[in-house]
CSV table of C-alpha atoms in Angstrom, one decimal:
chain,number,residue,atom,x,y,z
W,867,UNK,CA,4.2,-15.8,-6.6
W,868,UNK,CA,3.0,-16.9,-10.0
W,869,UNK,CA,2.9,-15.0,-13.1
W,870,UNK,CA,0.7,-12.0,-13.5
W,871,UNK,CA,0.9,-12.3,-17.2
W,872,UNK,CA,-1.6,-15.1,-17.0
W,873,UNK,CA,-4.3,-12.5,-16.8
W,874,UNK,CA,-5.0,-10.9,-20.3
W,875,UNK,CA,-6.5,-7.3,-20.6
W,876,UNK,CA,-9.7,-9.0,-22.4
W,877,UNK,CA,-10.4,-11.5,-18.8
W,878,UNK,CA,-9.7,-8.5,-16.7
W,879,UNK,CA,-12.4,-6.5,-18.8
W,880,UNK,CA,-14.7,-9.6,-18.7
W,881,UNK,CA,-14.3,-9.7,-14.8
W,882,UNK,CA,-15.0,-5.8,-14.5
W,883,UNK,CA,-18.2,-5.8,-16.6
W,884,UNK,CA,-19.3,-9.2,-15.1
W,885,UNK,CA,-19.1,-7.6,-11.6
W,886,UNK,CA,-20.5,-4.3,-12.8
W,887,UNK,CA,-23.7,-6.2,-14.1
W,888,UNK,CA,-24.1,-8.5,-11.1
W,889,UNK,CA,-23.4,-6.5,-8.2
W,890,UNK,CA,-23.3,-2.9,-9.5
W,891,UNK,CA,-19.5,-2.5,-8.1
W,892,UNK,CA,-17.2,-0.9,-10.6
W,893,UNK,CA,-13.9,-2.4,-10.1
W,894,UNK,CA,-12.6,-0.4,-13.2
W,895,UNK,CA,-12.1,2.4,-10.6
W,896,UNK,CA,-9.2,0.7,-9.4
W,897,UNK,CA,-5.6,0.9,-10.0
W,898,UNK,CA,-5.2,-1.2,-13.2
W,899,UNK,CA,-1.8,-2.8,-12.1
W,900,UNK,CA,-3.1,-3.7,-8.5
W,901,UNK,CA,-6.6,-5.0,-9.7
W,902,UNK,CA,-4.5,-7.4,-11.9
W,903,UNK,CA,-2.6,-8.4,-8.8
W,904,UNK,CA,-5.5,-9.0,-6.8
W,905,UNK,CA,-7.2,-11.1,-9.5
W,906,UNK,CA,-4.2,-13.5,-9.9
W,907,UNK,CA,-3.8,-13.7,-5.8
W,908,UNK,CA,-7.4,-14.5,-5.6
W,909,UNK,CA,-7.2,-17.2,-8.7
W,910,UNK,CA,-4.4,-18.6,-6.8
W,911,UNK,CA,-5.9,-18.9,-3.1
W,912,UNK,CA,-8.9,-20.3,-4.5
W,913,UNK,CA,-6.9,-23.1,-6.5
W,914,UNK,CA,-7.6,-21.8,-10.2
W,915,UNK,CA,-5.0,-23.0,-12.7
W,916,UNK,CA,-5.6,-19.8,-14.9
W,917,UNK,CA,-7.4,-16.6,-15.0
W,918,UNK,CA,-9.5,-17.7,-17.9
W,919,UNK,CA,-10.7,-20.6,-15.4
W,920,UNK,CA,-11.6,-18.2,-12.7
W,921,UNK,CA,-13.7,-16.3,-15.2
W,922,UNK,CA,-15.3,-19.1,-16.3
W,923,UNK,CA,-16.5,-20.1,-12.9
W,924,UNK,CA,-17.5,-16.5,-12.3
W,925,UNK,CA,-19.9,-16.4,-14.8
W,926,UNK,CA,-21.8,-19.4,-13.4
W,927,UNK,CA,-21.4,-18.9,-9.6
W,928,UNK,CA,-22.7,-15.9,-8.1
W,929,UNK,CA,-21.7,-16.8,-4.6
W,930,UNK,CA,-18.1,-16.9,-6.0
W,931,UNK,CA,-18.5,-13.3,-7.1
W,932,UNK,CA,-19.3,-12.2,-3.5
W,933,UNK,CA,-16.2,-13.9,-2.1
W,934,UNK,CA,-14.3,-12.3,-4.9
W,935,UNK,CA,-15.3,-9.1,-3.9
W,936,UNK,CA,-14.6,-9.4,-0.4
W,937,UNK,CA,-11.1,-10.7,-0.9
W,938,UNK,CA,-10.3,-8.3,-3.8
W,939,UNK,CA,-10.3,-5.5,-1.3
W,940,UNK,CA,-6.9,-4.5,0.3
W,941,UNK,CA,-7.2,-5.0,4.2
W,942,UNK,CA,-5.1,-2.9,6.6
W,943,UNK,CA,-3.3,-5.7,8.3
W,944,UNK,CA,-2.7,-4.4,11.9
W,945,UNK,CA,-4.0,-1.8,14.4
W,946,UNK,CA,-1.9,1.3,15.0
W,947,UNK,CA,0.0,0.4,11.5
W,948,UNK,CA,2.7,3.5,11.4
W,949,UNK,CA,3.0,4.2,15.2
W,950,UNK,CA,4.5,7.8,14.8
W,951,UNK,CA,1.3,8.7,12.6
W,952,UNK,CA,-1.2,7.5,15.4
W,953,UNK,CA,1.1,9.8,18.1
W,954,UNK,CA,1.0,12.5,15.7
W,955,UNK,CA,-2.9,12.2,15.2
W,956,UNK,CA,-3.5,11.6,19.0
W,957,UNK,CA,-1.6,15.0,19.5
W,958,UNK,CA,-3.8,16.9,17.3
W,959,UNK,CA,-7.3,15.3,18.7
W,960,UNK,CA,-6.2,16.3,22.1
W,961,UNK,CA,-4.7,19.9,21.2
W,962,UNK,CA,-7.3,20.9,18.5
W,963,UNK,CA,-10.2,18.7,18.4
W,964,UNK,CA,-11.0,18.0,22.1
W,965,UNK,CA,-11.8,21.6,22.6
W,966,UNK,CA,-14.8,21.3,20.2
W,967,UNK,CA,-18.3,21.0,21.7
W,968,UNK,CA,-18.8,18.1,19.3
W,969,UNK,CA,-16.3,16.2,17.0
W,970,UNK,CA,-17.7,15.0,13.7
W,971,UNK,CA,-15.5,12.0,12.0
W,972,UNK,CA,-15.7,10.0,9.0
W,973,UNK,CA,-13.5,6.9,8.0
W,974,UNK,CA,-14.4,6.5,4.3
W,975,UNK,CA,-14.1,3.0,2.3
W,976,UNK,CA,-13.3,0.9,5.3
W,977,UNK,CA,-11.4,-2.3,4.7
W,978,UNK,CA,-11.0,-4.3,7.5
W,979,UNK,CA,-11.1,-2.5,10.7
W,980,UNK,CA,-7.8,-1.6,11.9
W,981,UNK,CA,-7.9,2.0,11.2
W,982,UNK,CA,-11.4,2.7,12.7
W,983,UNK,CA,-10.5,0.3,15.7
W,984,UNK,CA,-7.3,2.3,16.1
W,985,UNK,CA,-9.2,5.6,16.2
W,986,UNK,CA,-12.1,4.4,18.7
W,987,UNK,CA,-8.8,3.3,21.2
W,988,UNK,CA,-7.5,7.0,20.6
W,989,UNK,CA,-10.9,8.6,21.3
W,990,UNK,CA,-11.7,6.2,24.4
W,991,UNK,CA,-8.1,6.9,26.0
W,992,UNK,CA,-9.1,10.3,25.9
W,993,UNK,CA,-12.3,10.3,27.1
W,994,UNK,CA,-13.8,12.0,23.8
W,995,UNK,CA,-16.1,9.3,22.8
W,996,UNK,CA,-19.3,10.9,24.4
W,997,UNK,CA,-18.9,13.7,22.0
W,998,UNK,CA,-17.7,12.1,19.1
W,999,UNK,CA,-20.1,11.0,16.0
W,1000,UNK,CA,-18.2,8.6,14.0
W,1001,UNK,CA,-19.2,7.4,10.5
W,1002,UNK,CA,-17.8,4.3,8.8
W,1003,UNK,CA,-18.6,3.5,5.2
W,1004,UNK,CA,-17.8,1.1,2.6
W,1005,UNK,CA,-19.4,0.1,-1.0
W,1006,UNK,CA,-19.4,-3.7,0.4
W,1007,UNK,CA,-22.0,-4.8,2.8
W,1008,UNK,CA,-19.9,-7.6,3.6
W,1009,UNK,CA,-17.2,-5.4,4.9
W,1010,UNK,CA,-19.5,-3.5,6.9
W,1011,UNK,CA,-20.7,-6.5,8.4
W,1012,UNK,CA,-17.4,-8.1,9.2
W,1013,UNK,CA,-16.3,-4.7,10.7
W,1014,UNK,CA,-19.3,-4.7,13.1
W,1015,UNK,CA,-18.2,-8.1,14.2
W,1016,UNK,CA,-14.4,-7.2,14.7
W,1017,UNK,CA,-12.4,-10.4,15.4
W,1018,UNK,CA,-8.5,-10.3,16.1
W,1019,UNK,CA,-6.5,-13.5,15.8
W,1020,UNK,CA,-3.5,-13.8,18.4
W,1021,UNK,CA,-0.7,-13.1,15.7
W,1022,UNK,CA,-2.5,-9.8,14.7
W,1023,UNK,CA,-3.1,-8.9,18.2
W,1024,UNK,CA,0.9,-9.5,18.9
W,1025,UNK,CA,1.9,-7.1,16.0
W,1026,UNK,CA,-0.9,-4.5,16.9
W,1027,UNK,CA,0.2,-4.3,20.5
W,1028,UNK,CA,3.9,-4.1,19.6
W,1029,UNK,CA,2.8,-1.1,17.6
W,1030,UNK,CA,0.5,0.5,20.3
W,1031,UNK,CA,3.5,0.1,22.6
W,1032,UNK,CA,5.8,2.1,20.6
W,1033,UNK,CA,3.7,5.2,21.3
W,1034,UNK,CA,2.6,4.0,24.9
W,1035,UNK,CA,5.3,1.8,26.2
W,1036,UNK,CA,3.4,1.6,29.7
W,1037,UNK,CA,0.1,0.5,28.1
W,1038,UNK,CA,-1.7,-2.2,26.3
W,1039,UNK,CA,-4.6,-2.8,24.0
W,1040,UNK,CA,-6.2,-5.5,26.2
W,1041,UNK,CA,-8.7,-3.3,27.9
W,1042,UNK,CA,-10.3,-2.6,24.3
W,1043,UNK,CA,-10.7,-6.2,23.5
W,1044,UNK,CA,-12.8,-9.2,24.6
W,1045,UNK,CA,-10.8,-12.4,25.0
W,1046,UNK,CA,-12.2,-15.5,23.3
W,1047,UNK,CA,-11.1,-18.9,23.4
W,1048,UNK,CA,-9.0,-18.8,20.2
W,1049,UNK,CA,-8.7,-14.9,19.5
W,1050,UNK,CA,-9.9,-11.6,20.6
W,1051,UNK,CA,-13.0,-9.7,19.6
W,1052,UNK,CA,-12.8,-5.8,19.4
W,1053,UNK,CA,-15.1,-4.2,22.1
W,1054,UNK,CA,-18.6,-4.2,21.1
W,1055,UNK,CA,-19.0,-1.2,23.2
W,1056,UNK,CA,-16.9,0.9,21.3
W,1057,UNK,CA,-18.2,-0.2,18.0
W,1058,UNK,CA,-21.6,0.6,19.2
W,1059,UNK,CA,-20.6,4.4,18.8
W,1060,UNK,CA,-19.9,3.8,15.0
W,1061,UNK,CA,-22.5,4.5,12.3
W,1062,UNK,CA,-21.8,1.9,9.5
W,1063,UNK,CA,-23.3,2.9,6.2
W,1064,UNK,CA,-23.0,1.7,2.7
W,1065,UNK,CA,-21.5,4.3,0.7
W,1066,UNK,CA,-19.1,4.5,-2.2
W,1067,UNK,CA,-16.9,7.5,-1.5
W,1068,UNK,CA,-16.4,8.3,-5.3
W,1069,UNK,CA,-20.0,8.1,-6.4
W,1070,UNK,CA,-22.5,8.7,-3.6
W,1071,UNK,CA,-22.8,11.7,-1.5
W,1072,UNK,CA,-21.2,11.8,1.8
W,1073,UNK,CA,-22.7,10.5,4.8
W,1074,UNK,CA,-23.1,14.0,6.4
W,1075,UNK,CA,-21.0,17.5,6.1
W,1076,UNK,CA,-19.1,19.5,8.3
W,1077,UNK,CA,-16.5,16.9,9.2
W,1078,UNK,CA,-13.8,17.7,11.9
W,1079,UNK,CA,-11.8,14.8,10.8
W,1080,UNK,CA,-11.6,12.2,8.0
W,1081,UNK,CA,-9.2,9.2,8.1
W,1082,UNK,CA,-8.7,8.2,4.7
W,1083,UNK,CA,-5.3,6.4,4.8
W,1084,UNK,CA,-3.9,4.4,2.1
W,1085,UNK,CA,-7.2,4.1,0.5
W,1086,UNK,CA,-6.7,6.1,-2.8
W,1087,UNK,CA,-3.7,3.9,-3.5
W,1088,UNK,CA,-6.4,1.3,-4.8
W,1089,UNK,CA,-8.1,4.0,-7.1
W,1090,UNK,CA,-7.3,4.8,-10.5
W,1091,UNK,CA,-6.1,8.6,-11.1
W,1092,UNK,CA,-9.9,9.5,-11.7
W,1093,UNK,CA,-11.3,8.1,-9.2
W,1094,UNK,CA,-8.7,9.2,-6.7
W,1095,UNK,CA,-9.4,13.0,-7.8
W,1096,UNK,CA,-12.8,12.4,-7.7
W,1097,UNK,CA,-12.9,10.8,-4.0
W,1098,UNK,CA,-10.5,13.7,-2.7
W,1099,UNK,CA,-12.5,16.3,-3.9
W,1100,UNK,CA,-15.6,15.0,-2.3
W,1101,UNK,CA,-13.8,14.3,0.7
W,1102,UNK,CA,-12.1,17.9,0.9
W,1103,UNK,CA,-15.7,19.2,0.2
W,1104,UNK,CA,-17.2,17.5,3.5
W,1105,UNK,CA,-14.6,18.8,5.7
W,1106,UNK,CA,-15.4,21.7,7.9
W,1107,UNK,CA,-12.8,24.7,7.7
W,1108,UNK,CA,-10.2,23.8,10.0
W,1109,UNK,CA,-11.0,20.1,10.0
W,1110,UNK,CA,-8.2,17.5,9.3
W,1111,UNK,CA,-7.7,14.9,6.6
W,1112,UNK,CA,-5.3,12.0,7.2
W,1113,UNK,CA,-3.7,10.5,4.3
W,1114,UNK,CA,-0.9,7.5,4.1
W,1115,UNK,CA,2.7,8.1,4.2
W,1116,UNK,CA,2.9,7.3,0.4
W,1117,UNK,CA,0.2,9.6,-0.6
W,1118,UNK,CA,-0.2,13.2,-1.4
W,1119,UNK,CA,-2.9,15.8,-2.6
W,1120,UNK,CA,-1.1,16.2,-6.0
W,1121,UNK,CA,-3.4,16.7,-9.2
W,1122,UNK,CA,-6.3,17.7,-7.1
W,1123,UNK,CA,-8.1,20.9,-6.5
W,1124,UNK,CA,-7.6,20.2,-2.8
W,1125,UNK,CA,-3.9,20.9,-2.5
W,1126,UNK,CA,-4.8,24.7,-2.6
W,1127,UNK,CA,-7.7,24.2,0.0
W,1128,UNK,CA,-5.7,22.4,2.3
W,1129,UNK,CA,-2.3,22.8,4.1
W,1130,UNK,CA,-0.2,20.3,5.6
W,1131,UNK,CA,-0.7,20.3,9.4
W,1132,UNK,CA,2.4,18.1,10.6
W,1133,UNK,CA,5.9,18.1,9.6
W,1134,UNK,CA,6.3,14.5,9.3
W,1135,UNK,CA,2.8,12.8,8.6
W,1136,UNK,CA,0.5,13.3,5.7
W,1137,UNK,CA,-2.1,15.1,7.9
W,1138,UNK,CA,-3.7,18.1,6.1
W,1139,UNK,CA,-5.9,20.8,7.4
W,1140,UNK,CA,-8.6,22.7,5.7
W,1141,UNK,CA,-7.9,26.6,5.4
W,1142,UNK,CA,-10.4,28.7,7.3
B,74,UNK,CA,14.5,5.0,-21.9
B,75,UNK,CA,15.4,2.0,-19.9
B,76,UNK,CA,13.6,0.9,-16.7
B,77,UNK,CA,16.5,-0.2,-14.1
B,78,UNK,CA,15.2,-2.2,-11.5
B,79,UNK,CA,17.5,-3.2,-8.4
B,80,UNK,CA,16.3,-5.7,-5.5
B,81,UNK,CA,18.3,-6.6,-2.6
B,82,UNK,CA,18.2,-7.5,0.9
B,83,UNK,CA,20.5,-8.5,3.5
B,84,UNK,CA,24.2,-7.5,2.4
B,85,UNK,CA,22.7,-5.5,-0.4
B,86,UNK,CA,23.0,-1.8,1.2
B,87,UNK,CA,26.7,-1.3,0.6
B,88,UNK,CA,26.7,-2.4,-3.0
B,89,UNK,CA,23.7,-0.2,-3.6
B,90,UNK,CA,25.7,2.8,-2.1
B,91,UNK,CA,28.7,1.9,-4.3
B,92,UNK,CA,26.6,1.9,-7.5
B,93,UNK,CA,24.9,5.0,-6.8
B,94,UNK,CA,28.2,6.9,-5.9
B,95,UNK,CA,29.6,5.7,-9.2
B,96,UNK,CA,26.9,6.8,-11.6
B,97,UNK,CA,27.1,10.5,-13.1
B,98,UNK,CA,24.8,13.0,-12.5
B,99,UNK,CA,23.8,12.4,-16.4
B,100,UNK,CA,22.7,9.0,-15.8
B,101,UNK,CA,19.7,8.7,-18.6
B,102,UNK,CA,17.3,6.4,-17.0
B,103,UNK,CA,15.0,6.0,-14.1
B,104,UNK,CA,16.4,3.6,-11.3
B,105,UNK,CA,14.1,1.6,-9.2
B,106,UNK,CA,15.5,0.2,-5.8
B,107,UNK,CA,13.6,-2.3,-3.9
B,108,UNK,CA,15.5,-3.0,-0.9
B,109,UNK,CA,14.0,-5.0,2.0
B,110,UNK,CA,13.9,-2.8,5.3
B,111,UNK,CA,12.5,-2.6,8.5
B,112,UNK,CA,9.1,-1.7,8.3
B,113,UNK,CA,8.9,0.5,11.4
B,114,UNK,CA,11.9,2.8,10.3
B,115,UNK,CA,10.6,5.1,7.9
B,116,UNK,CA,13.6,7.9,8.1
B,117,UNK,CA,17.3,7.3,7.7
B,118,UNK,CA,17.6,5.1,4.9
B,119,UNK,CA,17.0,7.2,1.9
B,120,UNK,CA,19.0,9.9,3.5
B,121,UNK,CA,21.9,7.3,3.8
B,122,UNK,CA,21.5,6.5,0.1
B,123,UNK,CA,21.8,10.2,-0.8
B,124,UNK,CA,25.1,10.6,1.0
B,125,UNK,CA,27.5,9.5,-1.9
B,126,UNK,CA,24.8,9.8,-4.9
B,127,UNK,CA,25.2,12.2,-7.5
B,128,UNK,CA,21.7,11.2,-8.8
B,129,UNK,CA,18.5,12.4,-6.7
B,130,UNK,CA,17.1,9.5,-4.6
B,131,UNK,CA,13.7,9.8,-2.8
B,132,UNK,CA,10.7,7.8,-1.8
B,133,UNK,CA,8.1,8.5,-4.5
B,134,UNK,CA,4.2,9.0,-3.5
B,135,UNK,CA,1.5,6.8,-5.1
B,136,UNK,CA,1.0,7.7,-8.8
B,137,UNK,CA,4.0,9.8,-9.1
B,138,UNK,CA,5.1,10.4,-12.6
B,139,UNK,CA,8.4,8.5,-13.4
B,140,UNK,CA,11.3,10.9,-14.7
B,141,UNK,CA,14.5,9.7,-16.3
B,142,UNK,CA,17.8,9.7,-14.1
B,143,UNK,CA,15.6,9.9,-11.0
B,144,UNK,CA,16.1,7.1,-8.4
B,145,UNK,CA,13.0,5.8,-6.6
B,146,UNK,CA,13.4,3.9,-3.6
B,147,UNK,CA,10.3,1.9,-2.4
B,148,UNK,CA,9.1,2.9,1.1
B,149,UNK,CA,9.0,1.3,4.0
B,150,UNK,CA,5.9,-1.1,4.4
B,151,UNK,CA,4.9,-0.6,0.8
B,152,UNK,CA,5.1,-2.5,-2.3
B,153,UNK,CA,5.9,-0.4,-5.2
B,154,UNK,CA,4.5,-1.4,-8.6
B,155,UNK,CA,5.6,0.1,-11.9
B,156,UNK,CA,2.3,1.1,-13.8
B,157,UNK,CA,2.1,1.0,-17.7
B,158,UNK,CA,1.1,4.9,-17.8
B,159,UNK,CA,4.7,5.5,-16.7
B,160,UNK,CA,3.9,6.2,-13.1
B,161,UNK,CA,4.6,4.7,-9.8
B,162,UNK,CA,1.8,2.9,-7.6
B,163,UNK,CA,2.2,1.9,-4.1
B,164,UNK,CA,0.4,-0.6,-2.2
B,165,UNK,CA,-0.3,-1.8,1.4
B,166,UNK,CA,-1.3,-5.3,0.3
B,167,UNK,CA,-0.1,-8.4,2.2
B,168,UNK,CA,3.6,-9.0,2.3
B,169,UNK,CA,4.9,-11.3,-0.5
B,170,UNK,CA,7.6,-13.7,0.5
B,171,UNK,CA,7.2,-12.1,3.9
B,172,UNK,CA,8.4,-9.0,2.3
B,173,UNK,CA,7.0,-5.6,2.0
B,174,UNK,CA,8.0,-4.2,-0.3
B,175,UNK,CA,8.7,-7.2,-2.2
B,176,UNK,CA,11.1,-7.4,-4.9
B,177,UNK,CA,8.9,-9.8,-7.0
B,178,UNK,CA,6.3,-7.3,-7.1
B,179,UNK,CA,8.4,-4.3,-8.6
B,180,UNK,CA,10.3,-6.9,-10.8
B,181,UNK,CA,7.1,-8.4,-12.4
B,182,UNK,CA,5.2,-5.0,-12.8
B,183,UNK,CA,7.9,-3.4,-14.6
B,184,UNK,CA,8.3,-6.6,-16.9
B,185,UNK,CA,4.9,-6.4,-17.7
B,186,UNK,CA,4.5,-2.9,-18.5
B,187,UNK,CA,7.7,-2.0,-20.1
B,188,UNK,CA,9.2,-5.6,-21.2
B,189,UNK,CA,12.4,-5.4,-23.4
B,190,UNK,CA,13.0,-1.8,-21.9
B,191,UNK,CA,13.8,-3.2,-18.4
B,192,UNK,CA,16.9,-4.0,-17.0
B,193,UNK,CA,16.7,-6.3,-13.7
B,194,UNK,CA,19.5,-6.7,-11.2
B,195,UNK,CA,19.3,-8.7,-8.2
B,196,UNK,CA,22.1,-8.3,-5.3
B,197,UNK,CA,22.7,-10.2,-2.0
B,198,UNK,CA,19.7,-11.2,0.1
B,199,UNK,CA,18.9,-13.9,2.6
B,200,UNK,CA,15.5,-15.1,0.9
B,201,UNK,CA,13.9,-16.1,-2.7
B,202,UNK,CA,12.1,-12.6,-3.4
B,203,UNK,CA,13.0,-11.4,-6.6
B,204,UNK,CA,13.8,-14.7,-8.2
B,205,UNK,CA,10.4,-15.1,-9.7
B,206,UNK,CA,10.4,-11.3,-10.5
B,207,UNK,CA,13.6,-11.8,-12.3
B,208,UNK,CA,12.3,-14.8,-14.5
B,209,UNK,CA,9.4,-12.8,-15.3
B,210,UNK,CA,11.5,-10.3,-16.6
B,211,UNK,CA,13.4,-12.2,-18.7
B,212,UNK,CA,10.4,-14.0,-20.0
B,213,UNK,CA,9.0,-10.8,-21.0
B,214,UNK,CA,12.3,-9.7,-23.0
B,215,UNK,CA,14.4,-7.7,-20.6
B,216,UNK,CA,17.9,-8.0,-19.5
B,217,UNK,CA,18.5,-9.4,-16.1
B,218,UNK,CA,21.7,-9.7,-14.3
B,219,UNK,CA,22.7,-11.0,-10.8
B,220,UNK,CA,25.5,-10.1,-8.2
B,221,UNK,CA,28.0,-13.3,-8.3
B,222,UNK,CA,27.0,-15.2,-5.3
B,223,UNK,CA,30.6,-15.5,-4.1
B,224,UNK,CA,30.7,-11.9,-3.8
B,225,UNK,CA,27.1,-11.6,-1.9
B,226,UNK,CA,27.1,-11.4,2.0
B,227,UNK,CA,24.4,-13.7,1.7
B,228,UNK,CA,23.8,-15.7,-1.5
B,229,UNK,CA,20.4,-17.2,-1.0
B,230,UNK,CA,18.5,-14.5,-3.1
B,231,UNK,CA,20.8,-14.6,-5.9
B,232,UNK,CA,21.1,-18.5,-6.1
B,233,UNK,CA,17.3,-18.6,-6.2
B,234,UNK,CA,17.3,-16.7,-9.3
B,235,UNK,CA,20.1,-18.2,-11.0
B,236,UNK,CA,18.5,-21.6,-10.2
B,237,UNK,CA,15.1,-20.9,-12.1
B,238,UNK,CA,16.4,-18.3,-14.9
B,239,UNK,CA,19.1,-18.2,-17.5
B,240,UNK,CA,20.4,-14.9,-16.4
B,241,UNK,CA,22.2,-12.8,-18.9
B,242,UNK,CA,25.1,-11.8,-16.6
B,243,UNK,CA,26.6,-12.8,-13.3
B,244,UNK,CA,28.5,-10.0,-12.5
B,245,UNK,CA,30.8,-8.7,-9.6
B,246,UNK,CA,29.7,-5.2,-8.2
B,247,UNK,CA,32.6,-3.6,-10.3
B,248,UNK,CA,31.1,-5.1,-13.5
B,249,UNK,CA,27.5,-3.9,-12.6
B,250,UNK,CA,28.9,-0.3,-12.3
B,251,UNK,CA,30.8,-0.7,-15.4
B,252,UNK,CA,27.7,-2.1,-17.4
B,253,UNK,CA,25.5,0.8,-15.8
B,254,UNK,CA,28.2,3.6,-16.8
B,255,UNK,CA,28.1,2.4,-20.3
B,256,UNK,CA,24.3,2.3,-20.8
B,257,UNK,CA,23.2,4.9,-23.4
């Protein structure tokens, strides 16, 4: 790890301004300390000696901006991260949502596809895919394209399989994957059930309304406080009464209007239910 | 107010519990514990640290305001940053030095946000995570100390820090406790 001090506030401002001008993406919505770390990490991985060299290159090379935007997002790193959460969510889906005639689900701001794919496995296992409408959205077209072609390398498969076995010890993820020569591909048949849309959760209208479930774990971590508040309020409004919102273990609804409109529906997980 | 940041890995748990048990309820500074831990085990760790502590120990939520006299333990499988607006930021970014939480991340972010108002303490551990962060803290004007490698169950971490940084203090755990007790 090199020194974050190499990136000045002015350099960060220039990057934010440049990306906003060229790609209409507002990196200023991100949590400052994490944006600084992501920029540094990108500069290091691309072999730049300093942040100022990166800024110089970004000015002249638009293709680099697209790579930069792709890499600056924080991917989830495995399927079924936090096995206890997925166990709890599967219980709620089985006990509460399976009785609905239709189930409408939104996975906003996907980054990598692990959360979405884990959800698809749960729905498939419980024979609920046929009545589910699932939206997956991201402000980045590249992320959407990658999620439609969901590849899993062997190391990630190993970690994901271990997570899955923590909740289903006698089961395997293999039926949901296609084996390729060097890696795996997530089942296209399952991904076909998903409606992928380009959408920014804090600035664009939701893809639909009256959702039964919104899976939004560990995404607000990367938003600044204002953007987080806006995003959570929009998401809360698009839930139907009795609908569920899933956040990450390290998140909550503090400082938002939603803390009075939603109640925690799980003793151990940050799964909230909208009041009737 | 000082920002007291403690990093540790293998062999540090006992030292941390001892430190917590010896600090008074009136300890006036926020303390941040970034300890390597199993990513799949979320419960039990903070409860164990609370047992003998007179201070409130908890795992913060993202964007939580920092309060004096509170002890913040980095949650399992999250990095913990100290933000310039006196809040904590969590992240699920890639592991750093094979670690999440990474001690380097917490040390560097604290150093960048609060510079001379930081006190960094690195304890026993089996990899080099934390060494770079402690150097950054020193470079930014903070005070840095390491547990004496002779006392560490595993000395890799403290030895790595001493190798790249002119640390202010190399202390036995009893001296670390004494130093903290005397902080105004």
